[in-house]
GROMACS .gro file of C-alpha atoms in nm:
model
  186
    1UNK     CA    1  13.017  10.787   8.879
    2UNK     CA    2  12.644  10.872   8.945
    3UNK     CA    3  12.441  10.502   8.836
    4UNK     CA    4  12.099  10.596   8.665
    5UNK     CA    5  11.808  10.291   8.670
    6UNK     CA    6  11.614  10.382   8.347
    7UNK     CA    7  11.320  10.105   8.361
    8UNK     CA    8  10.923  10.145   8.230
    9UNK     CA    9  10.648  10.026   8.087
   10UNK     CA   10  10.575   9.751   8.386
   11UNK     CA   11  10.209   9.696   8.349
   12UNK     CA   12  10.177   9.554   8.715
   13UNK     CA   13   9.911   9.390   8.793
   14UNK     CA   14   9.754   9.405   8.433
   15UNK     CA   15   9.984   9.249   8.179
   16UNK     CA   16  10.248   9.127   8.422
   17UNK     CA   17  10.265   9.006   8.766
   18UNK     CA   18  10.575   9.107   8.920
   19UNK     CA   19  10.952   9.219   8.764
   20UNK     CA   20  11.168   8.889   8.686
   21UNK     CA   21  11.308   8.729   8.980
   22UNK     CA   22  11.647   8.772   8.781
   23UNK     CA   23  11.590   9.127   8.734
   24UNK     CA   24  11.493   9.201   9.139
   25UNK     CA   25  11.838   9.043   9.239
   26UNK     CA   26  12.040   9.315   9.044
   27UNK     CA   27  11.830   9.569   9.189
   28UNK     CA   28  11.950   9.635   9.504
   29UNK     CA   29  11.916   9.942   9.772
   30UNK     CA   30  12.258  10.126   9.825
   31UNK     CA   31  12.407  10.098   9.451
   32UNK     CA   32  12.196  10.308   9.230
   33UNK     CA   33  12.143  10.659   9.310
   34UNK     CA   34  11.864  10.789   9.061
   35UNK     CA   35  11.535  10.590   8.945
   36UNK     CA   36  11.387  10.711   8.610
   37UNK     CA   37  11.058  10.550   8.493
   38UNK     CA   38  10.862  10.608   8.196
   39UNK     CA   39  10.534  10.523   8.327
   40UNK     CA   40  10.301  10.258   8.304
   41UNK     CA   41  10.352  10.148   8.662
   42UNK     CA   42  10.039  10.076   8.738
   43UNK     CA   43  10.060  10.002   9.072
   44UNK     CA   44  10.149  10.243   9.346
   45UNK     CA   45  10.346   9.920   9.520
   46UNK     CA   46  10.543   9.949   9.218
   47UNK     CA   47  10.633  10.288   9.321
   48UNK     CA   48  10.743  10.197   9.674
   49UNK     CA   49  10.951   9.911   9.529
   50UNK     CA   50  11.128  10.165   9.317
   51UNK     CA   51  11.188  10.352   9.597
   52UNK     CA   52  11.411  10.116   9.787
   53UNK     CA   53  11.617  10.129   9.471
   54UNK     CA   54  11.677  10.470   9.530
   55UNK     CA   55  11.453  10.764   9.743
   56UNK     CA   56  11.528  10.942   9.443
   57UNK     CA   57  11.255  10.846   9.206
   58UNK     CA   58  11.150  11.033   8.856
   59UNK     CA   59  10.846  10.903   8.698
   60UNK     CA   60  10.613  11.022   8.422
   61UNK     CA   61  10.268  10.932   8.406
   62UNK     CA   62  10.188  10.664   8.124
   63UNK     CA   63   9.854  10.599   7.979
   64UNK     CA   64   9.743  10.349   8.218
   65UNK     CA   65   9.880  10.543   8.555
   66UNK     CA   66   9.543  10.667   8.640
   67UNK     CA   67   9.494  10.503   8.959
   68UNK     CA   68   9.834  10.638   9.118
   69UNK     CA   69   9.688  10.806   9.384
   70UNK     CA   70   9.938  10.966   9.602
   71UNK     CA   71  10.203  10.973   9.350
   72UNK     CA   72  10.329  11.292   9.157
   73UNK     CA   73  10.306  11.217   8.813
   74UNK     CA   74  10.394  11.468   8.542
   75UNK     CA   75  10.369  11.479   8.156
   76UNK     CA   76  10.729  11.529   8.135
   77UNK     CA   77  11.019  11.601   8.347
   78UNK     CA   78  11.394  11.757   8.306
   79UNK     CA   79  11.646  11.656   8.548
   80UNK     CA   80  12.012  11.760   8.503
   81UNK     CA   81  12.315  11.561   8.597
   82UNK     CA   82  12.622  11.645   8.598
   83UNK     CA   83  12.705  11.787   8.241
   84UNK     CA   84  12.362  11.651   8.122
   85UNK     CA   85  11.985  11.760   8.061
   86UNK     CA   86  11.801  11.450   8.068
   87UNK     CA   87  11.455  11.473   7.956
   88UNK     CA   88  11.174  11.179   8.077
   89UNK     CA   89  10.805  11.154   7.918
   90UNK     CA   90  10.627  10.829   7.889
   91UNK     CA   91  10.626  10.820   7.494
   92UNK     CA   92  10.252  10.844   7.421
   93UNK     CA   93  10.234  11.165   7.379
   94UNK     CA   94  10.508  11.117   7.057
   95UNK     CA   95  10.306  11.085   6.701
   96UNK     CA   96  10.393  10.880   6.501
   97UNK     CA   97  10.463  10.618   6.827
   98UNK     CA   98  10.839  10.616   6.817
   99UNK     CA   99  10.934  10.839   6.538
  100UNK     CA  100  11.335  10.966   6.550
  101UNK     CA  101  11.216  11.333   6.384
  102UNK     CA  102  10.913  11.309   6.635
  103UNK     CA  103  11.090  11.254   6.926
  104UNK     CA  104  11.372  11.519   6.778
  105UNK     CA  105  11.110  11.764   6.833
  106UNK     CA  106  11.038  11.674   7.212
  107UNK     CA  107  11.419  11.666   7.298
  108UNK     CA  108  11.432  12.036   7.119
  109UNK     CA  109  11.070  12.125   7.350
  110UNK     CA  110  11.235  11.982   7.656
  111UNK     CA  111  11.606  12.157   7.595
  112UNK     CA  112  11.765  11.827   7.661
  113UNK     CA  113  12.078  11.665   7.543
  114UNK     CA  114  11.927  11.294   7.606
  115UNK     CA  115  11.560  11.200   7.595
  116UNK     CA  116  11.414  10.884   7.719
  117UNK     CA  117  11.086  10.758   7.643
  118UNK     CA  118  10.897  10.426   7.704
  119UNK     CA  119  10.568  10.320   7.530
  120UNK     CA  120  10.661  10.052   7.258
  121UNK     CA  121  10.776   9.820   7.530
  122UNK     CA  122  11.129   9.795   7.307
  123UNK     CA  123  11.432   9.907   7.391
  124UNK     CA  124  11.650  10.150   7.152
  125UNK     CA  125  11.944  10.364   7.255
  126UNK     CA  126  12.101  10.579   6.931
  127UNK     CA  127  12.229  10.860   6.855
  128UNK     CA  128  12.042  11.136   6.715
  129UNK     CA  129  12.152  11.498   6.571
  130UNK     CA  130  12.371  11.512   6.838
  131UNK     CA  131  12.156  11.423   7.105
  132UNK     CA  132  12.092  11.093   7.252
  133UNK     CA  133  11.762  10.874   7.279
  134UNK     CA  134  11.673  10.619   7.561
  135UNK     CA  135  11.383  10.328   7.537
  136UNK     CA  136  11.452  10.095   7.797
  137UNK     CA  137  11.183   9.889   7.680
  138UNK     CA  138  10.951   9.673   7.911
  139UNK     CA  139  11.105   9.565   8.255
  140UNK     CA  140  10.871   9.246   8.273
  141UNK     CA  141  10.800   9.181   7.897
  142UNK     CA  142  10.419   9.311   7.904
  143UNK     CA  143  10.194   9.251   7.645
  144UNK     CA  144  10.201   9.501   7.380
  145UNK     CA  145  10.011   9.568   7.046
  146UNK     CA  146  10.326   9.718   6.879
  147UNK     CA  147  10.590   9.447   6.927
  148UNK     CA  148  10.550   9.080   6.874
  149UNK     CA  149  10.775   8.907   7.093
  150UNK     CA  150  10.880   9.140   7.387
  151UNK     CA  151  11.194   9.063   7.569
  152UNK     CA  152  11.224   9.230   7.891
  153UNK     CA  153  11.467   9.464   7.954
  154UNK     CA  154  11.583   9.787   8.136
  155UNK     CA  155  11.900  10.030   8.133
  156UNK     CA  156  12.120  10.117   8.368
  157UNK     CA  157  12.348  10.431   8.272
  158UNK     CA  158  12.627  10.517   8.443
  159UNK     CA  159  12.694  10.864   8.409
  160UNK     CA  160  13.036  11.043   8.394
  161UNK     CA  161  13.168  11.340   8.314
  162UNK     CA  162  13.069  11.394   7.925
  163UNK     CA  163  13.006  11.048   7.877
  164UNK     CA  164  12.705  10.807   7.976
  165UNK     CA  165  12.764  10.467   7.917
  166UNK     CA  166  12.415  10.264   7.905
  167UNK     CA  167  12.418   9.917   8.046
  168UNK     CA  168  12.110   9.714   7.894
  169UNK     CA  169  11.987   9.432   8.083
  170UNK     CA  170  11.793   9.169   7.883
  171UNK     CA  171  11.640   8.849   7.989
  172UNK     CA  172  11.617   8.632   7.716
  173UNK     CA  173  11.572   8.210   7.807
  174UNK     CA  174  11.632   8.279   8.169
  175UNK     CA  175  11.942   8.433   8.112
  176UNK     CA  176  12.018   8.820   8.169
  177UNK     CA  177  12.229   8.933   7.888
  178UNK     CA  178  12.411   9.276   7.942
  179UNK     CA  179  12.513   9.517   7.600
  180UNK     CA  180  12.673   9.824   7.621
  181UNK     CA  181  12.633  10.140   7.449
  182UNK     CA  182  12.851  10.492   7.483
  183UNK     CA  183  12.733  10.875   7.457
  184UNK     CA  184  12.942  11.157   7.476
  185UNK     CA  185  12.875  11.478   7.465
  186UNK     CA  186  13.025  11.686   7.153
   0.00000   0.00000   0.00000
């Protein structure tokens, strides 16, 4: 079992001014063994926080990461575990914003059987051709001009085998609601 933290789109200090308190006390060192982040940090304390999740960290630079300074950002990265390719880009780089055939076309550029994005601040997780397709949405509900109401969330996946099972966290009236959703390779 190899546990996954998918989690983006933060907007710290701009839009939000920390991660839920409810959120932090799942997040613990020692448990998870690979961050992915689909930008929009905005903070390079972000960045060390993330890092006490896991020294493995994977993040792609969103539109408003500009003032990272020390951190490696990329356009888009491939990481493989296990039996997967798992391709991360921030999501602004995908026109039309969130477009299945769009995004199609960046999990065939990346050679990936799984592609997570960020950039609408919602979170979607669906099968696709085949191949399956990560938004873990906000992690502290920041502003955006695409979604009304946003409800924070993030993913963790647990990864097994031929199967990744994707754990959403939401936080909706206080409350941190957990749905589950199954991928398995064919």
């Amino acid at each position: 079992m190899v546990l996954v933290l998918v989690i983006g789109d933060l907007h710290i200090p701009h839009r939000a001014s920390d991660l839920p308190e409810q959120f932090k006390t799942l997040l613990v060192p020692g448990k998870i063994q690979h961050v992915f982040c689909t930008g929009n940090l905005c903070s390079k304390d972000m960045y060390e926080y993330l890092k006490t999740i896991s020294p493995d960290v994977h993040v792609v630079k969103g539109e408003f990461d500009e003032q990272l300074k020390g951190v490696p950002l990329k356009e888009y990265e491939v990481v493989e575990l296990g039996q997967f390719k798992i391709g991360l880009i921030h999501g602004h780089q995908v026109v039309p914003w969130n477009d299945k055939e769009a995004l199609a076309m960046w999990q065939r550029k990346l050679d990936v059987n799984v592609l997570i994005s960020g950039q609408t601040h919602e979170h979607r997780a669906y099968e696709y051709q085949g191949k399956f397709f990560v938004n873990p949405g906000s992690a502290t509900g920041a502003f955006s001009p695409l979604t009304e109401e946003v409800i924070p969330t993030f993913v963790l996946m647990d990864v097994q085998g031929s199967t990744i099972v994707n754990y959403i966290y939401q936080l909706e009236e206080d409350e941190v609601r957990v749905k589950k959703k199954e991928f398995r390779l064919q």
